[in-house]
Amino acid sequence: MSESAKRFNDIYHHGYVRTAVGIPQVKVADPEFNSGRIIDLARQADGQQAALCLFPELCISAYTCGDLFHQEALLDGCLIAIERIVEASTSLMPVLLIGAPLRIEGRLFNCAIAVHRGRILGVIPKSYLPNYREFYEKRHFSSGRDCGLREVRLFGEVLPFGPDIIFDAVDVPNFRLHAEICEDVWGPIPPSTYAALAGATVLTNLSASNITVDKARYRSDLCARQSGACVAAYLYTAAGFGESTTDLAWDGHAMIYENNDKLGETERFLDEEQLLVCDIDLERLAQDRMRLTTFQDAVVAHQDEVTAIRRISFELKPVRASLPLRRQIDRFPYVPSNPHNLDQRCFETYNIQVHGLAKRLKSSGFEKLVIGVSGGLDSTHALIVAARTMDRLKLPRKNILAYTMPGFATSTKTKNNAHALMNSLGVSSKEIDIRPSCRQMLEDIDHPFSRGEAVYDVTFENVQAGERTSHLFRLAGQNNAIVLGTGDLSEIALGWMTYGVGDHMSHYNVNCSVPKTLIQHLIRWIAAGDEFSASTNEILVSIVDTEISPELVPGDADSDEPAQLTESKVGPYELQDFNMYYITRFGFSPPKVAFMALHAWQDAKQGDWPSTVPESARKQYTLEEIRHWLEVFCFRFFKISQFKRSALPDGPKVGSGGSLSPRGDWRAPSDGEATLWLKLIEDIPKHS
């Protein structure tokens, strides 16, 4: 394998870090047995090239020792077990976070111990000790919050001690680690909050956490919220099989979250050990923190606490190897695979569009809309939104003045679908043949087509697009209406629209923040419901199953199939929407986007698909194809299309993937260069 291919297939090269959460079997008050199980799981994590392996609270001794914590034999046995783990870690890559009781200067602390490659990096005591209901931790332990100690002597070394420690891997960008213990995250301001503000990206919680009814849900909510509020990863592990069940029960619940997204979770109530392994995207976290001014303001607001945090540097020395990515990368970042989430996404998108248009009509004083209906995806969805808006405003659907405007290449199928849809929705409909006015303009500018030559260049196409829009604006003025735009986010990103007097312009565009892939699913979602009649739903399915084409260039006279297929020119929308999301939303470089796309798209049989994608439409792509269409995207997006985005009409922002409005998520120079991005694409191998 070439060096470039090795780099491309290395997750650490793309800003990921592999993490593991272990749930070992324990025996109460048996440190020798427990340390053996911890070492075994640590070796498994090392075999998977993990940078971190997290273990439960007090896993060296077991959490349920009670007054045995005051026994010399147990405390001395724990020290022997810790030394054994430190020695075993010499040949292991991951940082090990283990839980143990430590007697320090006459007090006993519930501690997390960070171990790496044969040495202890630091010791973190538990800050908040629960002493209510079933918990009696203050009976045995002292809080590390106000203990006054910053260093401890352990095994002949002076080690950093306190909850205010970040472990910083100097050879892995953005890998900064913090540990807190169980109850710490249940408080109003967990120690990890200040650690995150000080730069920690991977927050961990060594927990024991017995299980009661509905507690697992609450734990999940806590971890999700803390990871989201801190713009961080949050790893959590609870005690499992082997803890005493005298009064309590244990479910072995481990989770890994990344900025509110759950990456993985263990199966609960198993009587066997588990190792949960997931790859965290550190670059994503760094990108989000850089953008979020609120996060940076919070750093300044709490600067006393933030500056008090200590950083302990170490070298991880990760193994550079080709590793399959251990996290789910959705093929459709705008379209959830989970049926419930997909239903919610479609519901919210649809209603955002409807409410945006309703407000525009109310505030402008207009009660009529003019829209061009081609029988394609975008105008179909915009027409559906318009119809529902009229219903909400208690205005007649006849106030929608819908026009289909066939040109030189309009197919019978799309024209028939346009008429059928307009009729089924009960809007005012009419057909205007734009060919005579187009011929006049082509003749006026002395285009070769006007002399009988089969020249179908960009001018030929734009004359048709411009004539349609010109008609719509004049019709709007004549009928005291506004022009409803139909172009979608994907076309805006790729510059696939005719500037100015063309499909680029309207009075209000409901689709401007909705990508093509989501529009396809929205139409299928609407067709599967009872929003409209059964006949309307049949037409919608027919439209969404039609090949995407601008229908501007004539084809074979004996065929009704379109001569132009949009995706053969600008690329498959499912790939280009993927590229758009990760480049505009997160600022990822082309090699990383290609790496992610390969993981998501290389095998159609792997991973989840949205239920609205038929089996026959489930595609896969090679790295060579991914690389080619990524190059097309970067050239079109960065080099030739920004001037169109700088003059977009109004329209509602729909998703966190953003809009490309110059008044919203994307402000960029119209004369920027694509050189940097195209140069990086050269580093992507053509074959994986």
XYZ file of C-alpha atoms in Angstrom:
688
model
C 0.000 0.000 0.000
C 1.356 3.450 -0.913
C 2.138 6.028 1.756
C -0.774 8.203 0.630
C -3.126 5.219 0.892
C -1.811 4.415 4.375
C -2.432 7.979 5.503
C -5.868 8.007 3.911
C -6.914 4.847 5.758
C -5.568 5.978 9.154
C -8.367 7.292 11.385
C -5.907 9.325 13.461
C -4.822 11.151 10.283
C -8.404 12.374 9.845
C -8.859 13.757 13.342
C -10.519 10.752 14.970
C -9.492 9.106 18.204
C -10.516 5.570 19.134
C -11.954 5.190 22.620
C -13.111 2.220 24.654
C -15.288 1.773 27.710
C -14.825 -1.456 29.647
C -17.159 -3.161 32.078
C -15.114 -5.847 33.826
C -16.496 -8.571 36.020
C -15.615 -7.821 39.637
C -15.471 -9.637 42.940
C -16.182 -7.586 46.022
C -13.006 -6.815 47.984
C -10.802 -8.920 45.671
C -8.306 -6.481 44.055
C -6.138 -9.250 42.620
C -9.027 -10.771 40.679
C -10.346 -7.370 39.627
C -7.002 -6.103 38.363
C -6.669 -9.214 36.204
C -9.998 -8.522 34.530
C -9.066 -4.874 33.996
C -5.747 -5.828 32.407
C -7.457 -8.290 30.090
C -9.933 -5.672 28.843
C -7.126 -3.111 28.519
C -5.237 -5.517 26.268
C -8.356 -5.964 24.148
C -8.629 -2.191 23.791
C -4.955 -2.023 22.858
C -5.520 -4.699 20.207
C -8.048 -2.366 18.609
C -5.630 0.608 18.725
C -7.749 2.550 21.225
C -6.281 5.711 22.710
C -8.342 5.457 25.883
C -9.970 2.748 27.947
C -12.327 3.811 30.724
C -13.311 1.600 33.664
C -15.979 1.941 36.397
C -15.747 3.714 39.704
C -13.798 1.788 42.373
C -13.364 -1.128 39.960
C -10.143 -2.196 41.736
C -11.980 -2.920 44.968
C -15.627 -3.009 43.772
C -17.969 -0.218 44.757
C -20.023 -2.150 47.311
C -17.340 -2.809 49.920
C -19.040 -0.684 52.577
C -17.061 -0.594 55.809
C -14.457 -2.904 54.276
C -13.004 0.330 52.846
C -11.629 0.931 56.343
C -9.728 -2.363 56.352
C -5.935 -2.190 55.945
C -5.909 -5.453 54.002
C -8.222 -4.116 51.327
C -6.471 -0.762 50.951
C -3.035 -2.400 50.751
C -4.386 -4.963 48.287
C -5.663 -2.142 46.086
C -2.191 -0.581 45.978
C -0.670 -3.882 44.899
C -3.328 -4.232 42.202
C -2.682 -0.695 40.917
C 1.044 -1.433 40.640
C 0.209 -4.577 38.702
C -1.932 -2.592 36.215
C 0.746 0.093 35.830
C 3.346 -2.553 35.030
C 1.043 -4.278 32.527
C 0.342 -0.949 30.799
C 3.982 -0.542 29.738
C 3.367 -2.200 26.383
C -0.167 -0.871 25.901
C -1.221 2.148 23.840
C -4.387 3.387 25.577
C -4.605 5.674 28.563
C -6.299 3.607 31.274
C -8.679 5.330 33.663
C -9.244 3.053 36.641
C -11.161 3.576 39.882
C -9.692 2.837 43.303
C -9.830 3.906 46.969
C -6.650 5.756 47.935
C -5.544 6.685 51.440
C -3.777 10.038 51.301
C -2.536 11.970 54.369
C -4.950 10.304 56.719
C -7.984 10.617 54.475
C -9.606 8.174 52.068
C -10.488 9.346 48.574
C -12.589 7.778 45.828
C -10.201 8.243 42.906
C -9.730 7.904 39.172
C -6.146 7.030 38.275
C -4.798 7.807 34.800
C -2.253 5.175 33.735
C -0.273 5.219 30.498
C 2.662 3.184 29.225
C 3.990 2.144 32.612
C 3.417 5.321 34.596
C 0.690 7.165 36.444
C -0.145 10.504 34.809
C -2.283 11.815 37.651
C -4.957 11.109 40.252
C -8.443 12.634 40.223
C -10.522 12.477 43.425
C -14.315 12.496 43.392
C -15.688 15.978 44.045
C -19.285 15.380 45.074
C -20.062 12.549 47.477
C -23.686 11.394 47.576
C -25.004 10.860 51.055
C -28.726 10.406 50.537
C -31.141 7.519 49.991
C -29.036 4.414 49.344
C -25.699 6.281 49.289
C -23.419 6.713 52.300
C -20.133 7.751 50.670
C -19.282 10.405 53.259
C -19.126 7.587 55.795
C -15.970 6.375 54.051
C -14.562 9.034 51.718
C -13.430 12.646 51.755
C -14.280 15.056 48.949
C -11.489 16.060 46.615
C -13.135 19.416 45.971
C -11.691 21.354 48.889
C -9.028 19.002 50.206
C -6.226 21.530 49.645
C -3.931 18.982 47.998
C -2.468 19.472 44.515
C 0.102 16.675 44.629
C 0.340 13.275 46.268
C 3.181 10.841 46.790
C 2.341 7.425 45.415
C 4.718 4.521 44.689
C 7.688 6.785 45.332
C 6.551 9.474 42.879
C 5.003 12.898 43.343
C 1.884 12.962 41.180
C -0.663 15.633 40.199
C -3.803 15.343 42.329
C -7.184 17.054 42.012
C -10.337 17.340 39.907
C -8.750 20.233 37.960
C -6.492 18.169 35.687
C -6.547 17.742 31.908
C -4.341 15.128 30.263
C -3.116 16.577 26.959
C -1.804 14.251 24.228
C 0.785 16.424 22.511
C 1.037 14.148 19.469
C -2.704 13.800 18.779
C -4.336 17.146 17.916
C -7.301 18.066 20.124
C -7.073 14.945 22.325
C -7.400 16.454 25.795
C -8.827 14.216 28.477
C -10.661 14.874 31.732
C -12.134 12.496 34.304
C -14.880 12.911 36.847
C -16.590 10.320 39.009
C -20.262 9.331 39.101
C -22.134 11.910 41.219
C -19.939 14.692 39.808
C -22.073 14.882 36.675
C -25.331 14.885 38.657
C -24.550 18.265 40.189
C -25.592 21.626 38.699
C -22.044 22.437 37.568
C -19.976 19.289 37.019
C -16.169 19.575 37.184
C -16.100 18.552 33.513
C -17.815 21.823 32.571
C -14.811 23.868 33.640
C -12.462 21.297 32.103
C -14.264 21.632 28.762
C -14.000 25.423 28.913
C -10.282 24.934 29.562
C -9.939 22.827 26.412
C -10.798 19.235 27.354
C -12.519 17.495 24.432
C -12.957 13.993 25.868
C -14.832 13.989 29.168
C -15.124 10.737 31.084
C -17.144 9.486 34.012
C -16.099 6.516 36.102
C -19.384 5.519 37.670
C -20.754 2.622 39.670
C -24.402 3.741 39.546
C -26.802 1.098 40.700
C -29.903 0.611 38.580
C -33.468 1.505 39.496
C -36.516 1.809 37.268
C -36.056 4.538 34.594
C -32.598 5.502 35.858
C -30.928 4.397 32.605
C -32.949 6.957 30.660
C -31.975 9.684 33.084
C -28.293 8.702 32.874
C -28.509 8.894 29.080
C -30.102 12.331 29.274
C -27.347 13.524 31.607
C -24.566 12.301 29.333
C -26.223 13.644 26.203
C -26.778 17.033 27.757
C -23.277 17.330 29.203
C -21.668 16.340 25.905
C -23.834 18.872 24.064
C -23.441 21.741 26.529
C -19.659 21.209 26.642
C -19.317 20.518 22.876
C -17.353 17.433 23.831
C -17.310 13.683 23.867
C -18.660 12.145 27.053
C -17.801 8.560 28.021
C -19.682 6.910 30.843
C -19.423 3.504 32.446
C -21.383 1.953 35.303
C -20.625 -1.128 37.379
C -21.846 -4.467 36.120
C -21.927 -8.096 37.149
C -20.205 -8.974 40.406
C -21.090 -6.007 42.619
C -22.929 -6.916 45.808
C -26.690 -7.172 45.486
C -27.352 -7.014 49.229
C -29.562 -3.967 48.741
C -28.949 -2.857 45.152
C -28.763 -4.084 41.556
C -26.354 -3.240 38.705
C -26.860 -3.125 34.953
C -23.415 -2.460 33.427
C -24.541 0.595 31.480
C -21.836 2.234 29.349
C -22.305 4.989 26.780
C -20.274 7.157 24.456
C -21.716 10.493 23.340
C -20.315 13.153 21.047
C -21.890 16.600 21.191
C -25.322 15.174 22.069
C -25.078 12.331 19.525
C -24.975 8.806 20.906
C -22.159 6.879 19.242
C -22.608 3.637 21.149
C -24.106 1.928 24.181
C -23.628 -1.426 25.880
C -26.294 -4.043 26.363
C -27.551 -3.845 29.923
C -27.975 -6.629 32.518
C -25.416 -8.982 30.995
C -23.530 -11.351 33.278
C -20.425 -11.069 31.122
C -17.775 -8.453 30.455
C -18.175 -5.871 27.709
C -15.897 -3.512 25.788
C -17.608 -0.695 23.927
C -15.388 0.828 21.217
C -16.202 3.988 19.233
C -14.232 6.549 17.252
C -14.663 10.157 18.352
C -14.346 12.977 15.837
C -12.109 15.453 17.633
C -11.943 17.685 14.577
C -15.713 18.064 14.597
C -15.611 19.178 18.233
C -12.812 21.664 17.567
C -14.676 23.071 14.561
C -17.886 23.543 16.530
C -16.141 25.197 19.457
C -14.346 27.559 17.092
C -17.677 28.651 15.577
C -19.705 28.937 18.782
C -19.144 32.420 20.154
C -21.285 31.449 23.158
C -18.737 28.784 24.125
C -15.880 31.266 23.911
C -17.848 33.855 25.895
C -18.364 31.253 28.623
C -14.592 30.690 28.748
C -14.094 34.396 29.473
C -16.994 34.514 31.955
C -15.410 31.720 34.008
C -11.771 32.593 33.436
C -10.787 32.209 37.100
C -11.919 28.583 37.156
C -10.592 27.955 33.652
C -7.104 29.309 34.295
C -6.875 27.187 37.435
C -7.132 23.996 35.395
C -3.803 22.179 35.043
C -2.609 20.446 31.883
C -0.486 17.321 32.114
C 1.213 16.584 28.801
C 1.979 13.093 27.537
C 2.707 11.342 24.255
C 0.115 8.829 23.131
C 2.286 7.423 20.310
C -0.674 5.987 18.362
C -0.132 3.032 16.077
C -0.477 4.227 12.497
C -2.535 1.603 10.733
C -5.442 1.108 8.349
C -8.437 0.884 10.631
C -12.095 0.534 9.730
C -14.008 3.435 11.235
C -15.870 2.424 14.408
C -18.806 4.786 14.202
C -21.916 5.154 12.109
C -21.612 7.587 9.199
C -25.049 8.234 7.759
C -25.296 8.105 3.993
C -27.852 10.881 4.127
C -26.807 13.460 6.738
C -29.976 15.440 6.044
C -32.251 12.369 6.126
C -32.343 10.200 9.293
C -32.452 6.425 8.880
C -34.438 5.941 12.069
C -38.145 5.932 11.053
C -39.249 8.010 14.052
C -36.507 10.590 13.509
C -37.237 10.694 9.781
C -40.908 11.320 10.473
C -39.995 14.130 12.864
C -37.504 15.647 10.393
C -40.043 15.676 7.581
C -42.781 17.055 9.848
C -40.609 19.920 11.070
C -39.150 20.759 7.662
C -42.551 20.839 6.021
C -44.051 23.016 8.744
C -41.098 25.425 8.821
C -41.633 25.981 5.106
C -45.380 26.429 5.501
C -45.046 28.838 8.419
C -42.344 30.839 6.650
C -44.486 31.294 3.567
C -47.585 32.102 5.627
C -45.713 34.862 7.455
C -44.401 36.302 4.194
C -47.897 36.441 2.709
C -49.365 38.018 5.844
C -46.634 40.622 6.249
C -46.571 41.563 2.556
C -50.345 41.870 2.274
C -50.492 39.512 -0.717
C -52.983 36.668 -0.882
C -51.899 35.115 -4.179
C -48.880 33.145 -5.332
C -47.438 32.562 -8.784
C -45.409 29.385 -9.297
C -43.938 27.549 -12.249
C -44.651 23.815 -12.140
C -42.397 21.585 -14.234
C -43.385 18.144 -13.007
C -39.992 17.864 -11.283
C -39.121 17.448 -7.611
C -38.537 21.022 -6.501
C -41.566 22.718 -8.013
C -43.726 19.798 -6.885
C -42.686 20.214 -3.273
C -43.006 24.003 -3.399
C -46.527 23.608 -4.791
C -47.440 21.207 -1.971
C -46.114 23.720 0.589
C -48.109 26.485 -1.116
C -51.308 24.423 -1.029
C -50.945 23.662 2.669
C -50.128 27.328 3.369
C -53.359 28.438 1.715
C -55.244 25.908 3.814
C -53.643 27.250 6.998
C -54.463 30.841 6.059
C -58.017 29.805 5.148
C -57.517 31.095 1.630
C -58.740 29.240 -1.468
C -56.174 27.112 -3.277
C -57.311 28.884 -6.449
C -55.170 31.764 -5.151
C -52.191 29.706 -6.284
C -51.640 30.625 -9.926
C -49.676 27.650 -11.222
C -48.201 27.567 -14.703
C -46.475 24.803 -16.571
C -44.302 26.232 -19.318
C -43.062 23.622 -21.787
C -39.934 24.410 -23.775
C -37.928 22.736 -26.507
C -37.159 19.591 -24.471
C -40.123 19.132 -22.133
C -41.124 15.482 -21.956
C -44.704 14.310 -22.135
C -44.372 12.553 -18.778
C -43.291 15.613 -16.803
C -45.855 17.863 -18.492
C -48.648 15.383 -17.827
C -47.525 15.014 -14.210
C -47.514 18.804 -13.813
C -51.066 19.105 -15.127
C -52.274 16.150 -13.077
C -50.751 17.534 -9.885
C -52.159 21.025 -10.381
C -55.619 19.623 -11.092
C -55.579 17.227 -8.148
C -54.609 20.020 -5.749
C -57.338 22.311 -7.038
C -55.101 25.278 -7.827
C -55.552 27.678 -10.742
C -53.593 26.113 -13.567
C -52.592 27.090 -17.050
C -50.064 26.120 -19.715
C -47.901 28.716 -21.431
C -45.762 27.558 -24.346
C -42.529 29.538 -24.025
C -41.063 28.349 -27.318
C -42.333 31.303 -29.416
C -40.860 33.909 -27.050
C -37.626 31.903 -26.784
C -37.333 31.747 -30.579
C -37.833 35.488 -30.729
C -35.036 36.118 -28.226
C -32.704 33.638 -29.928
C -33.387 35.408 -33.188
C -32.838 38.814 -31.585
C -29.388 37.810 -30.328
C -28.564 35.971 -33.567
C -28.103 32.590 -31.909
C -27.221 29.732 -34.335
C -30.395 27.862 -33.291
C -32.492 30.636 -34.872
C -30.776 29.798 -38.191
C -31.674 26.128 -37.937
C -28.438 24.884 -36.407
C -28.613 22.272 -33.620
C -26.588 24.346 -31.156
C -27.726 23.651 -27.604
C -25.263 25.659 -25.546
C -25.619 27.415 -22.193
C -27.200 30.416 -23.870
C -29.827 28.178 -25.445
C -30.612 26.718 -22.021
C -30.598 30.032 -20.155
C -32.949 31.687 -22.640
C -35.584 29.099 -21.696
C -34.958 29.394 -17.945
C -35.017 33.174 -18.196
C -38.215 33.266 -20.222
C -39.997 31.147 -17.644
C -38.957 33.404 -14.783
C -39.728 36.558 -16.771
C -43.233 35.292 -17.442
C -43.735 34.471 -13.755
C -42.709 37.919 -12.550
C -44.929 39.666 -15.100
C -47.818 37.386 -14.147
C -47.242 38.206 -10.469
C -47.409 41.912 -11.185
C -50.525 41.487 -13.288
C -52.300 39.434 -10.604
C -51.126 41.240 -7.443
C -49.190 38.144 -6.340
C -45.669 37.102 -5.352
C -43.448 34.632 -7.204
C -42.716 31.485 -5.213
C -39.205 30.153 -5.775
C -38.535 26.434 -6.060
C -34.738 25.945 -6.261
C -33.237 23.749 -3.517
C -30.131 23.930 -1.334
C -28.203 21.389 -3.424
C -28.661 23.412 -6.614
C -27.643 26.562 -4.758
C -24.441 24.878 -3.536
C -23.539 23.643 -7.010
C -24.593 26.837 -8.787
C -27.048 24.756 -10.851
C -29.388 27.660 -11.621
C -29.715 30.492 -14.092
C -28.633 33.749 -12.476
C -30.895 36.765 -12.147
C -33.850 36.453 -14.483
C -33.850 32.697 -14.171
C -34.660 30.056 -11.590
C -32.186 31.847 -9.301
C -34.711 34.587 -8.514
C -38.112 34.828 -6.834
C -39.913 36.911 -4.230
C -39.628 34.096 -1.643
C -38.109 30.625 -1.882
C -39.409 27.937 0.487
C -36.872 25.328 -0.709
C -33.679 27.363 -0.331
C -32.529 25.490 2.794
C -33.788 22.036 1.819
C -31.324 19.734 -0.002
C -32.393 17.598 -2.934
C -32.148 14.332 -0.991
C -34.466 15.630 1.709
C -36.963 16.919 -0.856
C -37.124 13.428 -2.355
C -37.886 11.965 1.058
C -40.331 14.743 1.936
C -42.408 13.994 -1.138
C -42.382 10.268 -0.377
C -43.306 11.033 3.254
C -46.199 13.251 2.210
C -47.367 10.698 -0.358
C -47.394 8.002 2.338
C -49.640 10.066 4.606
C -53.136 11.467 4.427
C -52.210 15.099 3.822
C -53.665 14.975 0.323
C -55.925 12.691 -1.709
C -54.975 9.216 -2.902
C -54.837 10.455 -6.507
C -52.481 13.263 -5.525
C -50.259 10.787 -3.690
C -50.034 8.564 -6.796
C -48.877 11.548 -8.842
C -46.296 12.447 -6.190
C -44.800 8.950 -6.328
C -44.610 9.154 -10.118
C -42.806 12.492 -9.902
C -40.263 11.362 -7.314
C -39.476 8.271 -9.416
C -38.707 10.383 -12.522
C -35.070 10.982 -13.513
C -33.872 14.461 -12.488
C -33.431 16.684 -15.545
C -33.633 20.412 -16.371
C -35.211 19.412 -19.728
C -33.593 22.231 -21.680
C -31.819 20.303 -24.466
C -33.842 18.344 -27.067
C -33.185 14.632 -27.315
C -34.166 11.863 -29.684
C -37.393 12.825 -31.459
C -38.618 9.238 -31.142
C -38.042 9.094 -27.380
C -39.791 10.809 -24.523
C -36.813 10.286 -22.228
C -34.895 13.459 -21.267
C -31.636 14.086 -23.131
C -30.128 15.739 -20.056
C -29.607 13.919 -16.808
C -28.595 16.434 -14.151
C -26.654 13.966 -12.028
C -24.409 12.987 -14.941
C -23.296 16.618 -15.041
C -23.078 17.756 -11.423
C -22.868 14.362 -9.748
C -25.232 12.132 -7.784
C -27.149 14.368 -5.400
C -26.818 11.810 -2.615
C -23.027 12.177 -2.799
C -23.041 15.928 -3.359
C -25.381 16.492 -0.419
C -22.983 14.423 1.691
C -20.072 16.590 0.510
C -22.026 19.799 1.061
C -22.987 18.904 4.622
C -19.525 18.053 5.890
C -17.729 20.838 4.029
C -20.132 23.675 4.861
C -21.377 22.533 8.271
C -18.051 21.371 9.740
C -15.364 22.766 7.449
C -13.795 19.339 6.909
C -11.036 18.946 4.326
C -11.684 16.967 1.108
C -9.575 13.926 2.163
C -11.569 13.536 5.372
C -14.885 13.950 3.549
C -13.798 11.305 1.029
C -12.756 8.962 3.858
C -16.162 9.375 5.485
C -18.004 8.995 2.178
C -16.160 5.750 1.441
C -17.132 4.425 4.863
C -20.776 5.352 4.246
C -21.169 4.456 0.574
C -18.774 1.665 -0.392
C -21.193 -1.181 0.362
C -24.950 -0.833 -0.174
C -25.570 -3.907 1.984
C -23.953 -2.398 5.065
C -25.466 0.162 7.412
C -28.948 1.605 7.724
C -31.042 3.096 4.944
C -33.989 5.471 5.318
C -37.177 3.486 4.888
C -38.214 5.766 2.018
C -35.359 4.526 -0.223
C -36.507 1.543 -2.317
C -34.166 -1.451 -2.581
C -33.660 -0.748 -6.287
C -32.413 2.773 -5.542
C -29.773 1.756 -2.974
C -26.437 2.546 -4.603
C -22.793 2.233 -3.695
C -19.708 4.110 -4.887
C -16.018 3.377 -5.311
C -13.324 5.666 -3.961
C -12.531 6.726 -7.528
C -16.141 7.843 -8.053
C -16.228 9.583 -4.671
C -12.992 11.416 -5.476
C -14.217 12.523 -8.909
C -17.530 13.958 -7.715
C -15.876 15.599 -4.716
C -13.585 17.410 -7.133
C -16.617 18.553 -9.125
C -18.266 19.774 -5.939
C -15.233 21.724 -4.722
C -14.701 23.411 -8.075
C -18.324 24.385 -8.486
C -18.874 25.386 -4.854
C -15.692 27.358 -4.167
C -14.826 28.687 -7.614
C -17.844 29.424 -9.799
C -21.050 29.653 -7.746
C -20.655 32.068 -4.838
C -21.781 35.142 -6.812
C -25.172 33.476 -7.206
C -25.414 32.727 -3.489
C -24.484 36.329 -2.658
C -27.739 37.498 -4.256
C -30.252 34.951 -3.020
C -33.875 35.879 -2.296
C -35.368 35.354 1.151
C -36.356 31.927 2.428
C -36.537 30.079 5.771
C -33.581 28.216 7.271
C -34.634 24.636 7.923
C -31.853 22.478 9.391
C -28.631 22.593 11.382
C -26.878 21.753 8.126
C -27.579 25.376 7.489
C -28.549 27.526 4.589
C -26.267 29.212 2.094
C -27.928 32.599 2.387
C -25.494 35.547 2.609
C -27.645 36.708 5.532
C -27.403 33.343 7.297
C -24.872 30.540 7.645
C -22.601 31.259 4.709
C -20.806 34.520 3.938
C -18.024 34.181 1.394
C -16.307 36.243 -1.312
C -17.741 35.872 -4.794
C -14.245 35.811 -6.308
C -12.588 33.237 -4.039
C -10.370 30.440 -5.329
C -10.787 26.667 -5.154
C -7.055 25.928 -5.454
C -6.500 24.762 -1.869
C -9.382 22.304 -1.905
C -8.532 20.923 -5.359
C -4.897 20.491 -4.309
C -5.960 18.455 -1.278
C -8.025 16.170 -3.501
C -4.764 15.141 -5.171
C -3.807 13.511 -1.850
C -6.792 11.167 -2.054
C -5.828 7.809 -3.583
C -7.984 6.597 -6.456
C -8.336 3.182 -4.895
C -8.756 2.256 -1.235
